[in-house]
PDB file of C-alpha atoms in Angstrom:
ATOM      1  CA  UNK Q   1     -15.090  22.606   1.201  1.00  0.00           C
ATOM      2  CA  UNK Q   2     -16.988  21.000   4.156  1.00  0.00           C
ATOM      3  CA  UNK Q   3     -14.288  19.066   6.444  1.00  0.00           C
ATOM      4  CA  UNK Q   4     -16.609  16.481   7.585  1.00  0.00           C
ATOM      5  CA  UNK Q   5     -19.466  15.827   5.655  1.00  0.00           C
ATOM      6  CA  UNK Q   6     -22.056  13.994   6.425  1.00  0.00           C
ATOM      7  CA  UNK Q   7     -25.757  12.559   4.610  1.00  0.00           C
ATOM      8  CA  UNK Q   8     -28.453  12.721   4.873  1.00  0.00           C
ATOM      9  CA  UNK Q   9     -28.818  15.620   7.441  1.00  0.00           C
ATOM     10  CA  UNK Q  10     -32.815  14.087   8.086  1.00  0.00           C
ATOM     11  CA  UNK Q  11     -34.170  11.156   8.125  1.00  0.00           C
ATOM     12  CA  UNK Q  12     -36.905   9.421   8.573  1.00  0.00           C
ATOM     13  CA  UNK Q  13     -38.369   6.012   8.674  1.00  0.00           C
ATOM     14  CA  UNK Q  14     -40.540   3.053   9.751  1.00  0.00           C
ATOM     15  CA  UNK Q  15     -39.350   1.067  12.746  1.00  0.00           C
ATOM     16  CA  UNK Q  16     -37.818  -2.233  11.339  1.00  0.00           C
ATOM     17  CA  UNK Q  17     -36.161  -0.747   8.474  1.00  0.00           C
ATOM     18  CA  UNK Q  18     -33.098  -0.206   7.418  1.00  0.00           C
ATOM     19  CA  UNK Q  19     -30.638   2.783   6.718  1.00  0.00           C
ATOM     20  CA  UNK Q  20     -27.497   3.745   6.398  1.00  0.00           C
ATOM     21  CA  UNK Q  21     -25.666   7.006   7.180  1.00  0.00           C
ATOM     22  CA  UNK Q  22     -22.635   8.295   4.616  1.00  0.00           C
ATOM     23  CA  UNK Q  23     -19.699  10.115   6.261  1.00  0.00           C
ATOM     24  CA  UNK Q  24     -16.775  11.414   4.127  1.00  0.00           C
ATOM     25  CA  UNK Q  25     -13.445  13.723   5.424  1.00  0.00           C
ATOM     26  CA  UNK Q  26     -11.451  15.270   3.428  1.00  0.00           C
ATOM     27  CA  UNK Q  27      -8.729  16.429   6.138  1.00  0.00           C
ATOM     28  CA  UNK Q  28      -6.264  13.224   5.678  1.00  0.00           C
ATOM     29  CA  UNK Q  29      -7.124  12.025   9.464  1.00  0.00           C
ATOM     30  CA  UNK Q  30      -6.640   8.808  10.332  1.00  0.00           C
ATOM     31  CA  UNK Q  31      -9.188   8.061  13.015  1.00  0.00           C
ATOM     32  CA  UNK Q  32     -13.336   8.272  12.607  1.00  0.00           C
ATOM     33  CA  UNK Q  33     -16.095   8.207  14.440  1.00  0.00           C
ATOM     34  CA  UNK Q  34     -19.480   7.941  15.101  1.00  0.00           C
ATOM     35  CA  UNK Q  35     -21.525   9.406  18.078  1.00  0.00           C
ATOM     36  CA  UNK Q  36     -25.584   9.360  18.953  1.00  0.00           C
ATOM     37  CA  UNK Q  37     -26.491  12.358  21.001  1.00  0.00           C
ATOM     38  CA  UNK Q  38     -29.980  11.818  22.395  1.00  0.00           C
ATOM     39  CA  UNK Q  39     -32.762  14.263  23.083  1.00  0.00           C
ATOM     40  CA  UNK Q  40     -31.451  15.624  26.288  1.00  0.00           C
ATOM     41  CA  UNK Q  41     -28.137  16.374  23.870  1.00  0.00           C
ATOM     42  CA  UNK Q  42     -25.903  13.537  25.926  1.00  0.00           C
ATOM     43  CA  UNK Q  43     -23.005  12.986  23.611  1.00  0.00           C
ATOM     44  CA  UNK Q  44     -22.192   9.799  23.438  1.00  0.00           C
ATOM     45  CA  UNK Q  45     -19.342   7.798  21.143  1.00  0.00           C
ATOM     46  CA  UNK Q  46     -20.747   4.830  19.359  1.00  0.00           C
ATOM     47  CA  UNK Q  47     -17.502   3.470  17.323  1.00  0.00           C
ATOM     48  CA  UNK Q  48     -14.543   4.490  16.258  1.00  0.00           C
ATOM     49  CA  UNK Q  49     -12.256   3.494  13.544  1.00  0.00           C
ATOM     50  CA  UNK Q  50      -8.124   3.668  12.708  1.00  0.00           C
ATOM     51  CA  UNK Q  51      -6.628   2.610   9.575  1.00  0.00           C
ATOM     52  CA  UNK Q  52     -10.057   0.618   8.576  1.00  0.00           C
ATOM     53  CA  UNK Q  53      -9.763  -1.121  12.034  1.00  0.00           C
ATOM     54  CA  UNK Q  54     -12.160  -0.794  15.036  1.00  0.00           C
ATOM     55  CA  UNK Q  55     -11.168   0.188  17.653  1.00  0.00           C
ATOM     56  CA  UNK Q  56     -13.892   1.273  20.301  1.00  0.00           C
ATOM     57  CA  UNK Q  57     -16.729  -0.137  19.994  1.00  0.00           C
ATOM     58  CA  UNK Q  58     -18.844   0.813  23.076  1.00  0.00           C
ATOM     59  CA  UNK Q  59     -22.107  -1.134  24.131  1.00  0.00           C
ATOM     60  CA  UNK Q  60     -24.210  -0.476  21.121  1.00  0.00           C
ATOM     61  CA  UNK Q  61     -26.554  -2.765  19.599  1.00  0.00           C
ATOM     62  CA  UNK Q  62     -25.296  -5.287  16.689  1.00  0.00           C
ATOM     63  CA  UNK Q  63     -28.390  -3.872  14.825  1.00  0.00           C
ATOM     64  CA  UNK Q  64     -25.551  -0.655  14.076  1.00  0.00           C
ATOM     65  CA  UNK Q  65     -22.435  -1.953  11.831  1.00  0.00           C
ATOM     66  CA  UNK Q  66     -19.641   0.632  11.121  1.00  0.00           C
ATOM     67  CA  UNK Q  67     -17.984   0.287   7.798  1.00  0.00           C
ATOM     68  CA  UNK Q  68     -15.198   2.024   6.447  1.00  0.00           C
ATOM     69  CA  UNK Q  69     -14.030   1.216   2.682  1.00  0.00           C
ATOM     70  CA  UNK Q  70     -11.132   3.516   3.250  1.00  0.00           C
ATOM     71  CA  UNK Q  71      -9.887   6.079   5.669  1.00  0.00           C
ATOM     72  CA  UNK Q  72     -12.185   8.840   4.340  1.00  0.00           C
ATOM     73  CA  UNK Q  73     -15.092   7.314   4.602  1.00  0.00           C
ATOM     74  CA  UNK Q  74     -17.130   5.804   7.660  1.00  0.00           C
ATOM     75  CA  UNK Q  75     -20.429   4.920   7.084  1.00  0.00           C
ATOM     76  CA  UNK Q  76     -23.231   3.372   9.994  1.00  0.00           C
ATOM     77  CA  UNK Q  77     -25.727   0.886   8.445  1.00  0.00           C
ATOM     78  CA  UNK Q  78     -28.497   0.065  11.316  1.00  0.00           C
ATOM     79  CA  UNK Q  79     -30.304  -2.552  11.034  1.00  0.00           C
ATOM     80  CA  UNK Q  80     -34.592  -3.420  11.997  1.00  0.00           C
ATOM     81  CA  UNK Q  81     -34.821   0.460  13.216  1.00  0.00           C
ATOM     82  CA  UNK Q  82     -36.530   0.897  16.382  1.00  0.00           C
ATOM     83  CA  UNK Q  83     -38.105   3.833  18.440  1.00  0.00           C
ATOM     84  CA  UNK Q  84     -35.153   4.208  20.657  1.00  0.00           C
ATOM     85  CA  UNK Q  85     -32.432   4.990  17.926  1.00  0.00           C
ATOM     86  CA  UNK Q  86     -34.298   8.085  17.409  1.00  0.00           C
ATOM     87  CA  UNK Q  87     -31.627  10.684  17.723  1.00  0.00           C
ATOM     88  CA  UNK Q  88     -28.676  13.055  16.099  1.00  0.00           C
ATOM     89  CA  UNK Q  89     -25.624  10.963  14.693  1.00  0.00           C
ATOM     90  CA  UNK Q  90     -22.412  12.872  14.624  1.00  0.00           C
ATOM     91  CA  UNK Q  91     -19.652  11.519  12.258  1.00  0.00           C
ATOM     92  CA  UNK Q  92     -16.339  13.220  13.223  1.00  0.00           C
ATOM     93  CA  UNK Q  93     -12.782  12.633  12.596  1.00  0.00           C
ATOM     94  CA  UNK Q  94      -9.004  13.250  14.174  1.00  0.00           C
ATOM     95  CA  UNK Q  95      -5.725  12.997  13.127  1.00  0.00           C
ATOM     96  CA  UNK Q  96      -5.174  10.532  15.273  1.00  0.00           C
ATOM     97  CA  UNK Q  97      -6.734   8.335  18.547  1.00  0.00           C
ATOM     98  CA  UNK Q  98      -5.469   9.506  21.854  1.00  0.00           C
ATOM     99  CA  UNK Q  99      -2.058  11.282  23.076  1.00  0.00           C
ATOM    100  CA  UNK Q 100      -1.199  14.006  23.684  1.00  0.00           C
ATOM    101  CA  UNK Q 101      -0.950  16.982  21.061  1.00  0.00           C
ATOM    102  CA  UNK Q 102      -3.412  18.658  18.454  1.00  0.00           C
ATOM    103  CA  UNK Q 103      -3.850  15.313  16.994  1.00  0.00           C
ATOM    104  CA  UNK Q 104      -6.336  14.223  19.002  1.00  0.00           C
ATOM    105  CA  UNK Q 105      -8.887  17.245  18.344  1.00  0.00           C
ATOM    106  CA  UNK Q 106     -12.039  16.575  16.792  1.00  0.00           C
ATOM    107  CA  UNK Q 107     -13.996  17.306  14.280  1.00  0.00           C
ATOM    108  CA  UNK Q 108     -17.350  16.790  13.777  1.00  0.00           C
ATOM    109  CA  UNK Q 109     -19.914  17.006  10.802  1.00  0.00           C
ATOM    110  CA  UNK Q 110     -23.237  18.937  10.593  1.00  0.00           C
ATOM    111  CA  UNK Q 111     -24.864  15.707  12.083  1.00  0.00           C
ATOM    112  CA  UNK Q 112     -27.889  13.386  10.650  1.00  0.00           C
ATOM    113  CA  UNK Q 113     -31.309  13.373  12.347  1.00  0.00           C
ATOM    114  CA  UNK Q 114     -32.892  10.211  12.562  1.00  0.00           C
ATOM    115  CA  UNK Q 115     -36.861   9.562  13.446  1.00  0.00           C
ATOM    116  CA  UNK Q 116     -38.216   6.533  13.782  1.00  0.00           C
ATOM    117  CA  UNK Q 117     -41.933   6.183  13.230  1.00  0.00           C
TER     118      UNK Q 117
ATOM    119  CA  UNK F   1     -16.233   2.593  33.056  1.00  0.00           C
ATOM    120  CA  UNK F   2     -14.348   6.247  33.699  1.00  0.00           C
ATOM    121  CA  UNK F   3     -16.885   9.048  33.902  1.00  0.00           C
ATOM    122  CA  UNK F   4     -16.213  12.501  33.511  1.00  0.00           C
ATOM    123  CA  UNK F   5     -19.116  14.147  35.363  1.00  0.00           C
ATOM    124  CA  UNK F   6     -20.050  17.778  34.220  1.00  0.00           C
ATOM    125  CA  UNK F   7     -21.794  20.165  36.150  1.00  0.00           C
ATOM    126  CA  UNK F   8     -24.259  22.003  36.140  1.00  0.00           C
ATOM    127  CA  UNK F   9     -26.505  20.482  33.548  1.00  0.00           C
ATOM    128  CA  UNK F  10     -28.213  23.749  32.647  1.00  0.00           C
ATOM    129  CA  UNK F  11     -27.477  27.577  33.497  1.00  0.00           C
ATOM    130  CA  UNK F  12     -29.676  30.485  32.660  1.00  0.00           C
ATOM    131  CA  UNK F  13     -27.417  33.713  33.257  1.00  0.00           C
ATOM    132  CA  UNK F  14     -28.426  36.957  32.628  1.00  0.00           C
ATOM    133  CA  UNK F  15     -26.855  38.822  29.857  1.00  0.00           C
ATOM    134  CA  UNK F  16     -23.589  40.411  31.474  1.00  0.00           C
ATOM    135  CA  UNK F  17     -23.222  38.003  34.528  1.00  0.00           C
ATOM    136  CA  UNK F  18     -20.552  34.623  34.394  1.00  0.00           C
ATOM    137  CA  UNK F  19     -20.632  31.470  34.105  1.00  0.00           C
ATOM    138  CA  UNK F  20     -19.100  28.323  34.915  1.00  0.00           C
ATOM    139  CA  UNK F  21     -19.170  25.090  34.456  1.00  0.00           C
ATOM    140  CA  UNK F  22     -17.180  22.265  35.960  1.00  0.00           C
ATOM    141  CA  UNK F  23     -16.030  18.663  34.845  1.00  0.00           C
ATOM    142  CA  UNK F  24     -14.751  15.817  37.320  1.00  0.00           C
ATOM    143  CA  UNK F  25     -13.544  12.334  37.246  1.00  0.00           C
ATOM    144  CA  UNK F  26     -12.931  10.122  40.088  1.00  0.00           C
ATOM    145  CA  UNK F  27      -9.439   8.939  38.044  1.00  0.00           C
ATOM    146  CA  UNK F  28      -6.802  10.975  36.390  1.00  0.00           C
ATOM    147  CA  UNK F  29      -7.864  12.618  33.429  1.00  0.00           C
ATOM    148  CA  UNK F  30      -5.242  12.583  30.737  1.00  0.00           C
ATOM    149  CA  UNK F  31      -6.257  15.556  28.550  1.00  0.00           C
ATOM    150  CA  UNK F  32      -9.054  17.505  29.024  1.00  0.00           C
ATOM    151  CA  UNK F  33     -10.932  19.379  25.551  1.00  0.00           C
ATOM    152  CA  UNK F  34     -13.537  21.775  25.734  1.00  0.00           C
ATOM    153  CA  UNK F  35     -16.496  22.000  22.942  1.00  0.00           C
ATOM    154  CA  UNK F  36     -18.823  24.304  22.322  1.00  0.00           C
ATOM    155  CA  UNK F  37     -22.415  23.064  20.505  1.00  0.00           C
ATOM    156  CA  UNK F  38     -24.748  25.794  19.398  1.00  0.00           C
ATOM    157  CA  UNK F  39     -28.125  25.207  19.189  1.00  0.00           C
ATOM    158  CA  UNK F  40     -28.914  22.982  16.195  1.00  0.00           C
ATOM    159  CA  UNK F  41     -25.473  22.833  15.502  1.00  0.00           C
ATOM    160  CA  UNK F  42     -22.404  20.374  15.841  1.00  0.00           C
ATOM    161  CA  UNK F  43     -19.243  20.587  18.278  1.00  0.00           C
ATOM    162  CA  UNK F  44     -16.421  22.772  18.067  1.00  0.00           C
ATOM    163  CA  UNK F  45     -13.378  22.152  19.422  1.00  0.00           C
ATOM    164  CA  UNK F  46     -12.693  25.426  21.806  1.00  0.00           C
ATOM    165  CA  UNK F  47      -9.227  24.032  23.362  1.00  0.00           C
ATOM    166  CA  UNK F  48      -7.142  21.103  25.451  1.00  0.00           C
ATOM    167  CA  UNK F  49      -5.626  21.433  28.168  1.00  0.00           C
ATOM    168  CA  UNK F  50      -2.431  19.048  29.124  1.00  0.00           C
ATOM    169  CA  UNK F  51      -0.854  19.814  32.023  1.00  0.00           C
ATOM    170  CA  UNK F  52      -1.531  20.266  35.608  1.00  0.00           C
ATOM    171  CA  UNK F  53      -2.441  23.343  36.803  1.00  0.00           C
ATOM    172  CA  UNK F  54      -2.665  24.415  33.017  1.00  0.00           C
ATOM    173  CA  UNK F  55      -4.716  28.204  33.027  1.00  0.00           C
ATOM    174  CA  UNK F  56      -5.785  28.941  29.400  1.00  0.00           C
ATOM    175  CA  UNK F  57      -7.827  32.218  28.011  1.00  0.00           C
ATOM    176  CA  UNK F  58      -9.477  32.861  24.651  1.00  0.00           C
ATOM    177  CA  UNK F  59     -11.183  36.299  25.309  1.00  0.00           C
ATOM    178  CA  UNK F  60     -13.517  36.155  27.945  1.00  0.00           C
ATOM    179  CA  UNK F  61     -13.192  32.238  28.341  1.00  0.00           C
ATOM    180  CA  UNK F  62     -10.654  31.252  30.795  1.00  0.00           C
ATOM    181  CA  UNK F  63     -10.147  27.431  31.423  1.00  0.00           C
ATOM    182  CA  UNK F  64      -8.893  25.589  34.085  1.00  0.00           C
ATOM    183  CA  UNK F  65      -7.524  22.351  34.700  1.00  0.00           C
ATOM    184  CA  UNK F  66      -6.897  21.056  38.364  1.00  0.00           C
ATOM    185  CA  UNK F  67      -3.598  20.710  39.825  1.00  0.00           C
ATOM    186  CA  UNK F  68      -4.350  16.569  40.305  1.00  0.00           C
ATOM    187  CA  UNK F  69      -5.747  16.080  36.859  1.00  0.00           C
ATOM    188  CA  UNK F  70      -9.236  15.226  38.024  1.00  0.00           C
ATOM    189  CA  UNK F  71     -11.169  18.483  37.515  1.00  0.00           C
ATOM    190  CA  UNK F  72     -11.611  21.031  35.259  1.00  0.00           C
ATOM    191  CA  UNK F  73     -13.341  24.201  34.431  1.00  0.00           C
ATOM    192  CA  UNK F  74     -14.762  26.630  31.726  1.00  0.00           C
ATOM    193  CA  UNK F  75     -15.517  30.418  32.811  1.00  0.00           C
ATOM    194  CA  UNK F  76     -17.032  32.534  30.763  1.00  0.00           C
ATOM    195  CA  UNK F  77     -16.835  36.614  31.855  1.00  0.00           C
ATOM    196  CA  UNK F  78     -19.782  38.782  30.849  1.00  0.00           C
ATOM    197  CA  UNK F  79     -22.160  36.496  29.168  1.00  0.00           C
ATOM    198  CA  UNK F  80     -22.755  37.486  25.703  1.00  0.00           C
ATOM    199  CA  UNK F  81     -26.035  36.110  23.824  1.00  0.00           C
ATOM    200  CA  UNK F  82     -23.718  34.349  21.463  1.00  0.00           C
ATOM    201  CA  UNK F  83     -22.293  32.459  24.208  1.00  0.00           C
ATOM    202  CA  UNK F  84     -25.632  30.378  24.323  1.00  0.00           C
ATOM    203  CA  UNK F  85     -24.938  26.819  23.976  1.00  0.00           C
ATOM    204  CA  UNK F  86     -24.529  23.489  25.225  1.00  0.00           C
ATOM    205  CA  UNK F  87     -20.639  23.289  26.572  1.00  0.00           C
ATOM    206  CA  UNK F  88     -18.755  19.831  26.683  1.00  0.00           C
ATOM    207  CA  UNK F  89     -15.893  18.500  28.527  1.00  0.00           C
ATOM    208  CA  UNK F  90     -13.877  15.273  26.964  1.00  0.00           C
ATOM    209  CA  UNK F  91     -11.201  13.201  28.432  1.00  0.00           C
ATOM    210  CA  UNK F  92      -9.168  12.445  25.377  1.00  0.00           C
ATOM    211  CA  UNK F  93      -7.854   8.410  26.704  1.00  0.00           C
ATOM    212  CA  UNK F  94     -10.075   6.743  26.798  1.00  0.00           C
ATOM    213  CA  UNK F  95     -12.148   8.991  24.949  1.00  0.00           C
ATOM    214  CA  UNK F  96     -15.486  10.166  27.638  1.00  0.00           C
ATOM    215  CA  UNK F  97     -17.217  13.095  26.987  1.00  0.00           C
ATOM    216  CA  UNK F  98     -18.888  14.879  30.031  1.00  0.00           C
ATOM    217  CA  UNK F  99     -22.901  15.322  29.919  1.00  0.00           C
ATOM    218  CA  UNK F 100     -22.512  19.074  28.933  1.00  0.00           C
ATOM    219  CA  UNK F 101     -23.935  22.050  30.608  1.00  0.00           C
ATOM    220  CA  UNK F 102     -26.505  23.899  28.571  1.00  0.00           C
ATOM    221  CA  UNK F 103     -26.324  27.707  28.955  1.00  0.00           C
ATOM    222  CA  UNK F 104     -28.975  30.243  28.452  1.00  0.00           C
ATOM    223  CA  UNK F 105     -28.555  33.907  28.198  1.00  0.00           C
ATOM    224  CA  UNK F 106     -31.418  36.452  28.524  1.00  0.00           C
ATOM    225  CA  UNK F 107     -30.838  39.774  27.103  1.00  0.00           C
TER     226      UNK F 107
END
């Protein structure tokens, strides 16, 4: 069984639609998260979430809304598309958010690749 | 905000030679992972390091953490075509990952 799963792997779309992204764990981790990794493979964290609450939320555009219906699952919903969100989205999860200890390893899912046309 | 620089950004090595690659912060880090990306592929968690002066080895990977908490390193001992890949350095609080260093072997 895949530890982090995420769908779809592609995508692609018309700018000013809209589209979500499905991530699932099955590891019992508490924390989730989502990360855009651009073209020149910069790795960057978008949101994460603990125990259905937010707790990073970096400078990213209100057009992308996390939502988590339970700890398994995080899902990104992005809103009017554009150019610029063209990119790899990595869901990944950890035991738990910071610390010290193994519980703050991640782990990440195959990844989704979004085009915007 | 903290940054956790990462350097070099890319490395072509030939097949058999080292490699390193090296992640700083102006502030102390807390803990410092190391992933490994493959090409078209997702991160993998290789290891953390927590203490000062902590030396780890997997195989031919040996990684460093500096004795002030502010640096780190990955070195890699006869370069192995599966070694290709884009290596990342992450400060675990607040969570930063470095900019990676992509490396290239040529058989």
């Amino acid at each position: 069984d895949t530890a982090v799963s995420q769908t779809p792997k592609y995508l692609v779309t018309q700018m000013g639609n809209d589209k979500s992204i499905k991530c699932e764990q099955n590891l019992g981790h508490d924390t989730m998260y989502w990360y855009k990794q651009d073209s020149k493979k910069f790795l960057k964290i978008m949101f994460s979430y603990n125990n259905k609450e937010l707790i990073i939320n970096e400078t990213v555009p209100n057009r992308f809304s996390p939502k988590s219906p339970d700890k398994a699952h995080l899902n990104l919903h992005i809103n009017s598309l554009e150019l610029g969100d063209s990119a790899v989205y990595f869901c990944a999860s950890s035991q738990a958010e910071g610390g010290r200890g193994a519980k703050n390893i991640q782990y990440f899912g195959a990844g989704t690749r979004l085009s915007v046309l | 905000g903290q940054q956790v620089m990462q350097i070099p950004q890319y490395q072509h090595v030939q097949e058999g030679e080292d490699f390193t690659t090296y992640c700083n912060s102006s502030t102390t880090l807390s803990n410092i992972q190391w992933y490994k990306q493959r090409p078209g592929g997702h991160p993998v968690f290789l290891i953390q390091l927590v203490k000062s002066g902590e030396v780890k080895k997997q195989k031919r990977l040996t990684f460093q953490f500096g004795e002030a908490k502010k640096n780190s390193s990955l070195h890699i001992t006869a370069t192995q075509t599966t070694d290709v890949g884009t290596y990342f350095c992450a400060d675990v609080t607040p969570l930063v990952f470095g900019k990676g260093t992509r490396l290239s072997v040529i058989a």
